[in-house]
PDB file of C-alpha atoms in Angstrom:
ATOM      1  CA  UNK M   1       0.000   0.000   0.000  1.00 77.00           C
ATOM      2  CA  UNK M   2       1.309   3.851  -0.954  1.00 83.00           C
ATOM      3  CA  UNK M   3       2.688   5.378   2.286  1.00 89.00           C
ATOM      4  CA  UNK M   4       3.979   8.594   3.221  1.00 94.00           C
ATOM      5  CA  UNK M   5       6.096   8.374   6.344  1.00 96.00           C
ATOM      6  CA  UNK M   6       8.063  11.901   8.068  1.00 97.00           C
ATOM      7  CA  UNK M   7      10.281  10.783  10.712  1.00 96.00           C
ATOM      8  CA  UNK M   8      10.024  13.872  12.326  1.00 96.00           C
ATOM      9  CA  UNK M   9       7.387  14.296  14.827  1.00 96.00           C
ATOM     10  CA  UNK M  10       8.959  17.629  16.078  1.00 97.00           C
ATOM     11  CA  UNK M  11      11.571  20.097  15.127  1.00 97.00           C
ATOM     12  CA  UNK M  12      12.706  22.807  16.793  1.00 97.00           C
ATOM     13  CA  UNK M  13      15.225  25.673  14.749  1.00 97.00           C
ATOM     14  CA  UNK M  14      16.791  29.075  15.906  1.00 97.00           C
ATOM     15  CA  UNK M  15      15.082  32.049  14.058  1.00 97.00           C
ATOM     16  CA  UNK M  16      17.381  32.368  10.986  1.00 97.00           C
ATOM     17  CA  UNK M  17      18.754  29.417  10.547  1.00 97.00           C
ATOM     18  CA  UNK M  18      17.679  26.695   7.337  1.00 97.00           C
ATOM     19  CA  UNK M  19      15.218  24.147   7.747  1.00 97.00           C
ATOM     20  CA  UNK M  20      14.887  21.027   6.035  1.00 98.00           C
ATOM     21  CA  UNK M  21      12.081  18.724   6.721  1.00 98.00           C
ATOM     22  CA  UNK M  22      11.967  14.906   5.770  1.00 98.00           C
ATOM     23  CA  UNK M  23       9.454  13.040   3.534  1.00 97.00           C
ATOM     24  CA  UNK M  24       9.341   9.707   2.559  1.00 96.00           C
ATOM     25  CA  UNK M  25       7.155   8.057   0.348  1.00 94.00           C
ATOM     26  CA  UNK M  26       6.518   4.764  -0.955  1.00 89.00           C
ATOM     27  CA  UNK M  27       5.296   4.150  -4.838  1.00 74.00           C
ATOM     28  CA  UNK M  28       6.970   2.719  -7.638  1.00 63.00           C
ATOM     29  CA  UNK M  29       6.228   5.265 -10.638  1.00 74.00           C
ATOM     30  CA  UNK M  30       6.159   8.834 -10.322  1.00 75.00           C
ATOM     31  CA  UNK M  31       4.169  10.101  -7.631  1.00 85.00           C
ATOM     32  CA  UNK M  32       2.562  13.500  -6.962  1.00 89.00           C
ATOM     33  CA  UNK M  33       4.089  15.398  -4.261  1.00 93.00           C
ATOM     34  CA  UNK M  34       2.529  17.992  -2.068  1.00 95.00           C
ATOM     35  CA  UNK M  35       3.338  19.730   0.874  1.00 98.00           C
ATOM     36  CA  UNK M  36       1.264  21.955   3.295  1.00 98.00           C
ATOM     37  CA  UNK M  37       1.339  23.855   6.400  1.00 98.00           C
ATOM     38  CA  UNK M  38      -1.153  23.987   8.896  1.00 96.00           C
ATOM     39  CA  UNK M  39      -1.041  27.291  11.323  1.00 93.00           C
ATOM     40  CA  UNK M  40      -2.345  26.592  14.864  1.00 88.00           C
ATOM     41  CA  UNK M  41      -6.275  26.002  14.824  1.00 82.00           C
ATOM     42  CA  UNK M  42      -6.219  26.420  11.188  1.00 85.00           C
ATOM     43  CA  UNK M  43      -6.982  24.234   8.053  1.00 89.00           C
ATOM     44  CA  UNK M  44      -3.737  23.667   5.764  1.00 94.00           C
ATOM     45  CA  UNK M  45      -2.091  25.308   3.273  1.00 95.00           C
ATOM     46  CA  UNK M  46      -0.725  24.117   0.510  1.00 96.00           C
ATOM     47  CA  UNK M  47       3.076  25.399  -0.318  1.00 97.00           C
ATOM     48  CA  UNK M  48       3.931  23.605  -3.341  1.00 96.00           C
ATOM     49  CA  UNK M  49       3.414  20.409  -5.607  1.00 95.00           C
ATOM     50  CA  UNK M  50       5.546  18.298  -7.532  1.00 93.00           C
ATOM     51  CA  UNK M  51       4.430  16.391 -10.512  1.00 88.00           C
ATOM     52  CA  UNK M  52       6.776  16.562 -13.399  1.00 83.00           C
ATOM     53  CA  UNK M  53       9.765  18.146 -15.028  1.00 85.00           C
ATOM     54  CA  UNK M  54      12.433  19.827 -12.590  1.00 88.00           C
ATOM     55  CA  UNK M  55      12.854  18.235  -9.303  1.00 91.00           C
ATOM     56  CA  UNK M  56      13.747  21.419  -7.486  1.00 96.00           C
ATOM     57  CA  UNK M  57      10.189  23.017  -6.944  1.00 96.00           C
ATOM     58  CA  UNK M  58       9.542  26.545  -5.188  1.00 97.00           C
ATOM     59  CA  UNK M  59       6.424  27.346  -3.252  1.00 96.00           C
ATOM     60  CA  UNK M  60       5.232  30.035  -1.209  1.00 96.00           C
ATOM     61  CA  UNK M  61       6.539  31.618   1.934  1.00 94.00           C
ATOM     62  CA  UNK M  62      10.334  31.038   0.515  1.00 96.00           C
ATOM     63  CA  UNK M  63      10.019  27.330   0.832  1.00 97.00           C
ATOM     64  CA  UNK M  64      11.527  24.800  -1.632  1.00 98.00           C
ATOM     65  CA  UNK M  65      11.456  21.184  -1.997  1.00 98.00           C
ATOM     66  CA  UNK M  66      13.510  18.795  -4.180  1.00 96.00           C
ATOM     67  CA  UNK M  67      12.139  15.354  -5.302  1.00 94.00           C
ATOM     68  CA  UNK M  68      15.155  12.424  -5.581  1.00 94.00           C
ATOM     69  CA  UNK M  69      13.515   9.212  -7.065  1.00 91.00           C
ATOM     70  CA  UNK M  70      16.820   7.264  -6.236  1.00 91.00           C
ATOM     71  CA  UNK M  71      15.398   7.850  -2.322  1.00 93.00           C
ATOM     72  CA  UNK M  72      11.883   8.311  -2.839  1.00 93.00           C
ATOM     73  CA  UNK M  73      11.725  11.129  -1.027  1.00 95.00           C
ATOM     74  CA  UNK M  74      10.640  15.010  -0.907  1.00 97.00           C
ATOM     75  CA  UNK M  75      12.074  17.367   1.692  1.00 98.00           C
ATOM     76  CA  UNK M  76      11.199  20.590   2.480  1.00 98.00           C
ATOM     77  CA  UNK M  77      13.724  23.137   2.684  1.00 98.00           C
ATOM     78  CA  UNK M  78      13.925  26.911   3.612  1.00 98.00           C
ATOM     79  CA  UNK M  79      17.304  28.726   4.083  1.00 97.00           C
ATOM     80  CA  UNK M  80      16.282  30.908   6.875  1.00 97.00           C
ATOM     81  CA  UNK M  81      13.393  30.614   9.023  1.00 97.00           C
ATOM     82  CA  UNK M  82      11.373  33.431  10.647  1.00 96.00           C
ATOM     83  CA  UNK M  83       9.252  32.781  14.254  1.00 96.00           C
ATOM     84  CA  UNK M  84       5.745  33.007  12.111  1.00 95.00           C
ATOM     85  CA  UNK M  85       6.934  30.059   9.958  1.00 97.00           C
ATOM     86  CA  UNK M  86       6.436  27.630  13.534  1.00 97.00           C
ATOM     87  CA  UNK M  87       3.461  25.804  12.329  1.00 97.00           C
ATOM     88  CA  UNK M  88       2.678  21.840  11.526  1.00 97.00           C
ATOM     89  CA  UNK M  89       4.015  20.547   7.863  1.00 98.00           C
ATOM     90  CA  UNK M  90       2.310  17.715   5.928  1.00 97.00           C
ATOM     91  CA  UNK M  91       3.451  16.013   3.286  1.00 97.00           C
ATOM     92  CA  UNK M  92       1.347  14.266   0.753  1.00 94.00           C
ATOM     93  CA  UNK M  93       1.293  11.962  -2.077  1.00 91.00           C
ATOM     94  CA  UNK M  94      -1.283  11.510  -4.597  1.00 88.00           C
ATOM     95  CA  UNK M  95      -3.047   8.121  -4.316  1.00 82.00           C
ATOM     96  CA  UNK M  96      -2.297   5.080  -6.751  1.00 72.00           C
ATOM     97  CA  UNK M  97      -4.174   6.081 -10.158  1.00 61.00           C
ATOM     98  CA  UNK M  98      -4.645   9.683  -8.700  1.00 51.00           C
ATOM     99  CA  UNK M  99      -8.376   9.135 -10.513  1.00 55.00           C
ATOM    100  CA  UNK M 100     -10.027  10.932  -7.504  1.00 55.00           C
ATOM    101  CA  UNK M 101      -7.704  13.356  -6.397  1.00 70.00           C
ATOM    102  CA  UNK M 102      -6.982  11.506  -3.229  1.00 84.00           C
ATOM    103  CA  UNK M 103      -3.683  12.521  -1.342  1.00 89.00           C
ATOM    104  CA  UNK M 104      -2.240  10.115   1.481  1.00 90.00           C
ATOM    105  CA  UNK M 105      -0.904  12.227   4.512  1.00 93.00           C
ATOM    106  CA  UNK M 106       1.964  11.797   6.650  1.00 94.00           C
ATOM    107  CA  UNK M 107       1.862  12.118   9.978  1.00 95.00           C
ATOM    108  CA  UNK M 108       3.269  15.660   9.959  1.00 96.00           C
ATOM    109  CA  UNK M 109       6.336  17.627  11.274  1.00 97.00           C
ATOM    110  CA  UNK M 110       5.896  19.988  13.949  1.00 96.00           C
ATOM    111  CA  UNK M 111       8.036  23.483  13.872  1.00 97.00           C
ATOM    112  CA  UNK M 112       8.876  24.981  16.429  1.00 97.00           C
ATOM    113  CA  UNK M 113      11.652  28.493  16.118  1.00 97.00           C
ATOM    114  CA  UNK M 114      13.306  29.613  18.937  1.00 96.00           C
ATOM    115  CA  UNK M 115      13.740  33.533  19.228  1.00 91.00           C
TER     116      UNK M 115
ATOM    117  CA  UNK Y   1      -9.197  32.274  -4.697  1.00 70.00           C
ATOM    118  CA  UNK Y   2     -10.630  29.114  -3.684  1.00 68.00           C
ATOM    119  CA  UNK Y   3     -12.391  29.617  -0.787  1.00 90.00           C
ATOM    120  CA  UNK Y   4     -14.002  26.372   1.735  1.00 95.00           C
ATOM    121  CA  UNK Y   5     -16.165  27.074   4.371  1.00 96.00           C
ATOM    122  CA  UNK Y   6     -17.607  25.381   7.055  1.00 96.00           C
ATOM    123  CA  UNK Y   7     -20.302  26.103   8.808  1.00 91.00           C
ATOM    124  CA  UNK Y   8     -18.740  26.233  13.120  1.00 92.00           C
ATOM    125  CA  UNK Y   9     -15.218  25.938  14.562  1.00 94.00           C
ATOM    126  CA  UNK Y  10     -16.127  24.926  17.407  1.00 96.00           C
ATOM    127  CA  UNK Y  11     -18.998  22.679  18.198  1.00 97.00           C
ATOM    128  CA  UNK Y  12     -19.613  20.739  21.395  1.00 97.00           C
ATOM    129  CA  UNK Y  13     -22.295  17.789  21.711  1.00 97.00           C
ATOM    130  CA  UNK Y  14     -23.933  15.310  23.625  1.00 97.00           C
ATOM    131  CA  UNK Y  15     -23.354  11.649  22.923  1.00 98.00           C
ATOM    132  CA  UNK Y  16     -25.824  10.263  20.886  1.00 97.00           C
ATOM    133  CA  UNK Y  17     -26.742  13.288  19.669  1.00 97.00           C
ATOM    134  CA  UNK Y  18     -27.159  13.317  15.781  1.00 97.00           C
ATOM    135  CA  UNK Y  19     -24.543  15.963  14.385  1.00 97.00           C
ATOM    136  CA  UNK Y  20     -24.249  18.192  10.865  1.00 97.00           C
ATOM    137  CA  UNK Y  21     -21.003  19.409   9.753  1.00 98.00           C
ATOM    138  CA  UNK Y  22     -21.594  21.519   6.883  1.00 97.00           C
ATOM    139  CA  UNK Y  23     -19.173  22.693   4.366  1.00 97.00           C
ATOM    140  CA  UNK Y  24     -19.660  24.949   1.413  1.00 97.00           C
ATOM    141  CA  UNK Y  25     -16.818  25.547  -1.471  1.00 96.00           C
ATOM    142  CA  UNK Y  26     -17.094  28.109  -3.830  1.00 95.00           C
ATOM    143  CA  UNK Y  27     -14.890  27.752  -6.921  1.00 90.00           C
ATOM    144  CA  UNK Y  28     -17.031  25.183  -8.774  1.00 92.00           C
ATOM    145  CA  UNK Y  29     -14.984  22.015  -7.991  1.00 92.00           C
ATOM    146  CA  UNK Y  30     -15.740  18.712  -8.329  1.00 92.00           C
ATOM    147  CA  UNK Y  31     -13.944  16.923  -5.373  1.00 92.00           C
ATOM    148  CA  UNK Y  32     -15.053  17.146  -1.842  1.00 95.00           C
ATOM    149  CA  UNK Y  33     -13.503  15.341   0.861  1.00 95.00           C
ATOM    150  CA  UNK Y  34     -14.075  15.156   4.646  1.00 97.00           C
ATOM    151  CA  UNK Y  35     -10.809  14.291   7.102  1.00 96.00           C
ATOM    152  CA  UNK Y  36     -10.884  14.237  10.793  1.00 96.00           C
ATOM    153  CA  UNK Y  37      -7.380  15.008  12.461  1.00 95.00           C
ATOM    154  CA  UNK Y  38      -5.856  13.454  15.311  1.00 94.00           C
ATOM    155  CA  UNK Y  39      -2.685  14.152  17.221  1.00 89.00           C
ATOM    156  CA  UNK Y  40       0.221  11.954  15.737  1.00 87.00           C
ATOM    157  CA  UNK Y  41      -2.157   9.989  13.696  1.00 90.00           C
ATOM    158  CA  UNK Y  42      -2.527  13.088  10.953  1.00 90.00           C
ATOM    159  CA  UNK Y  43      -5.384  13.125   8.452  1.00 93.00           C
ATOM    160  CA  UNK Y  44      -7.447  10.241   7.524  1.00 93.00           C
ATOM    161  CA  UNK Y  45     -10.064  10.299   4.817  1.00 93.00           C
ATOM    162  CA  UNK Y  46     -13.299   9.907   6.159  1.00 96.00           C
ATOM    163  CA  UNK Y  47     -15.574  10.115   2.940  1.00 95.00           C
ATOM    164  CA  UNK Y  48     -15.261  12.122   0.024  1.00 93.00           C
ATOM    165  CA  UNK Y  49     -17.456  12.792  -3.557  1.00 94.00           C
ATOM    166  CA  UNK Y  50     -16.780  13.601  -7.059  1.00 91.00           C
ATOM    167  CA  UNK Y  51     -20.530  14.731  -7.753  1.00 91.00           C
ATOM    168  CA  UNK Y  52     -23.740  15.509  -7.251  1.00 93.00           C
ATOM    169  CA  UNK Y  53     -25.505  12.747  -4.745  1.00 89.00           C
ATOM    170  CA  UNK Y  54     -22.162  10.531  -5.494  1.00 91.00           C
ATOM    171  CA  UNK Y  55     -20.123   9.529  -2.317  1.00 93.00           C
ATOM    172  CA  UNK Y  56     -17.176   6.745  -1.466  1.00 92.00           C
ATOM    173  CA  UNK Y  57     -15.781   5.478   1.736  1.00 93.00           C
ATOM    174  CA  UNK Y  58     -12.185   6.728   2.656  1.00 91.00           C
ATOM    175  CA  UNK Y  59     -10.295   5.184   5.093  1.00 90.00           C
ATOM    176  CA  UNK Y  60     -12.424   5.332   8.310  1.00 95.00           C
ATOM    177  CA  UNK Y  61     -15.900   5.493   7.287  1.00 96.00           C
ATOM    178  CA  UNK Y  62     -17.506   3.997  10.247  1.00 96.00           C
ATOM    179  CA  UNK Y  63     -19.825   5.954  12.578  1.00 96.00           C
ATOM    180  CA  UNK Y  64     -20.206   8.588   9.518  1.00 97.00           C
ATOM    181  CA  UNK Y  65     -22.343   9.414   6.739  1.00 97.00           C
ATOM    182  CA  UNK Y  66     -22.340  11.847   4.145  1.00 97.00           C
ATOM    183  CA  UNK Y  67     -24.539  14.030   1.905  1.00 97.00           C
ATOM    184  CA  UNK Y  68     -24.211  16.332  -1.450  1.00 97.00           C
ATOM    185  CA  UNK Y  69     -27.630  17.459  -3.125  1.00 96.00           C
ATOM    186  CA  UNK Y  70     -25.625  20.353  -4.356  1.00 96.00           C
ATOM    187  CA  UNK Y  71     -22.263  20.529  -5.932  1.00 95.00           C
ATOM    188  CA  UNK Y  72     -21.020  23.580  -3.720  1.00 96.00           C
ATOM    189  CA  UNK Y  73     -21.307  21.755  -0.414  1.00 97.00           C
ATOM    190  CA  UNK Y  74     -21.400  18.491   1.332  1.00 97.00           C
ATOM    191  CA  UNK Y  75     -22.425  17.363   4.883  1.00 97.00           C
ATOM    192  CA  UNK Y  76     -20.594  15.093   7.021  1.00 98.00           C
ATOM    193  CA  UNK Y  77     -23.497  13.317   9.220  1.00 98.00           C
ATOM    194  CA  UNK Y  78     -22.688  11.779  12.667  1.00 97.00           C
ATOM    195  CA  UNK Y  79     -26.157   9.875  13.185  1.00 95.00           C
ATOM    196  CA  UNK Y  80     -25.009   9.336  17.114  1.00 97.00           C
ATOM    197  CA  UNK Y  81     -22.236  10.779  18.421  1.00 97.00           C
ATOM    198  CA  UNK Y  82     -19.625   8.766  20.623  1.00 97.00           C
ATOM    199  CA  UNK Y  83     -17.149  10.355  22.419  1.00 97.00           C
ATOM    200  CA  UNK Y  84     -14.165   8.614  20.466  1.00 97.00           C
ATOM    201  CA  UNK Y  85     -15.840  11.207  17.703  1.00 98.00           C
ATOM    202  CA  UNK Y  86     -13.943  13.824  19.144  1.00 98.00           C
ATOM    203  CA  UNK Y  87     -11.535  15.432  16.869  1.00 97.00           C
ATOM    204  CA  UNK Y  88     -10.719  18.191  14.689  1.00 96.00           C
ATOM    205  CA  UNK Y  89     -13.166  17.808  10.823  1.00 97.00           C
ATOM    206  CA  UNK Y  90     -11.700  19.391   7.940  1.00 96.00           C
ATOM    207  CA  UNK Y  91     -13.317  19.256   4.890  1.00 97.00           C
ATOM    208  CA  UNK Y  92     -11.153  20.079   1.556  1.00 95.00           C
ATOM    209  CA  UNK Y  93     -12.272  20.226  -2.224  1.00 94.00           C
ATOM    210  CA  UNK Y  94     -10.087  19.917  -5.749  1.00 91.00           C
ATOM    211  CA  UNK Y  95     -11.043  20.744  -9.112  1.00 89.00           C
ATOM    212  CA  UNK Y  96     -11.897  17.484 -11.334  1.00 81.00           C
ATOM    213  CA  UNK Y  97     -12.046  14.069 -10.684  1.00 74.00           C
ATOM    214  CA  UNK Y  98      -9.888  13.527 -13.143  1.00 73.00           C
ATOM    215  CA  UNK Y  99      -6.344  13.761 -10.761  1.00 68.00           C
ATOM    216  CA  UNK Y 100      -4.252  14.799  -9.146  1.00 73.00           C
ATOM    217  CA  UNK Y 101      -5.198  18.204  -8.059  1.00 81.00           C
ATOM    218  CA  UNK Y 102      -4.266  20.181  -5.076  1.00 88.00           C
ATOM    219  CA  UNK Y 103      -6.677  20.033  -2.519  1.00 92.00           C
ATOM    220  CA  UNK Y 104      -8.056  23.342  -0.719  1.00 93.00           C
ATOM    221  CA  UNK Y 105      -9.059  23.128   2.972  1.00 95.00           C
ATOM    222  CA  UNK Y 106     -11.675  25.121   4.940  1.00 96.00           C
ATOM    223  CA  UNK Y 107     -10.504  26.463   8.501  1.00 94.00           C
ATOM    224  CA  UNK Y 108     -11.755  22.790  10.261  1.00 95.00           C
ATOM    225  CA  UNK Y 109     -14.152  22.290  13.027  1.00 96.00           C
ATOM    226  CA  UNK Y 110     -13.115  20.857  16.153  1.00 96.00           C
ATOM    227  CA  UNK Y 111     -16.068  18.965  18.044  1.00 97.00           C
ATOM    228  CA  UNK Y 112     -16.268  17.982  21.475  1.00 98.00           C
ATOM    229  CA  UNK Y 113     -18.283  15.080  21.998  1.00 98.00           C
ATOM    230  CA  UNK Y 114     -19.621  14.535  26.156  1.00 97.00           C
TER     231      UNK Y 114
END
């Protein structure tokens, strides 16, 4: 069965410094990638999608994420992090067939940013 | 923009009280889907429709039902609500049934169940 597994449960960065969360997923052809952010007591996000051509995607809020098929994975990245980007992060994949437009969650990352 | 609304953020209940979660999208889509969201156990489909008065279980259907007489919104119907119902309900839509699409997500309801 398609999987999406992020190791992280909970991250905590220094304001300023880069950020890269972890995604995992498990499918055999290409998949499509999401990822989203969910602000406290809020409904998510998304930041950006992956679902062909260049594996280095951009998204909103400065965030970036990089697909490598050689380790089916997707991490997020940002090179500096402000205190407002503390949120949860979900990553998704695109169920088998995709016919529906059903995703598969993670579990999600929590961010925390110290001052 | 897309915008998905539903209808409380907050809701509190009796058990075995029947409960309507009500969620409206306005961009013409589709897709709806209803989650509920756990802590450390993420989101997990609950139900979700690709048209009028269609409907298919997700992952944990049980204890739920679901309605859509019109395309712009669709119910999420707990006939008697149990305590282990408690959680946080967000309901999402995406354009076509035809996949994938990025899915856009209301602000979620979070229902206590006594």
């Amino acid at each position: 069965a398609q999987s999406v597994t992020q190791p992280d449960i909970h991250i905590t960065v220094s304001e300023g410094a880069s950020l890269e969360l972890r995604c995992n997923y498990s499918y055999g052809a290409t998949p499509y990638l999401f990822w989203y952010v969910q602000s406290p007591g809020q409904g998510l996000q998304l930041l950006l999608k992956y679902f062909s051509g260049d594996t280095l995607v951009q998204g909103i809020k400065g965030f970036e994420a990089e697909f490598k098929r050689s380790q089916s994975s997707f991490n997020l990245r940002k090179p500096s992090v402000h205190w407002s980007d503390a949120a949860e992060y979900f990553c998704a994949v695109a169920r088998y067939g995709g016919s529906q437009g059903n995703l598969i969650f993670g579990k999600g990352t929590k961010l925390s940013v110290k001052p | 923009d897309v915008k998905v609304t539903q209808s409380s953020r907050y809701l509190v209940k009796r058990t075995g009280e029947k409960v309507f979660l009500e969620c409206v999208q306005d961009m013409d889509h589709e897709n709806m889907f209803w989650y509920r969201q756990d802590p450390g156990l993420g989101l997990r489909l609950i139900y979700f429709s690709y048209d009028v008065k269609m409907k298919e279980k997700g992952d944990i259907p049980e204890g739920y039902s679901v309605s859509r007489e019109k395309k712009e919104r669709f119910s999420l119907i707990l006939e008697s609500a149990s305590t282990n119902q408690t959680s946080m309900y967000l309901c999402a839509s995406s354009l076509r049934r035809e996949g994938p699409y990025e899915q856009y997500f209301g602000p979620g309801t979070r229902l206590t169940v006594t």
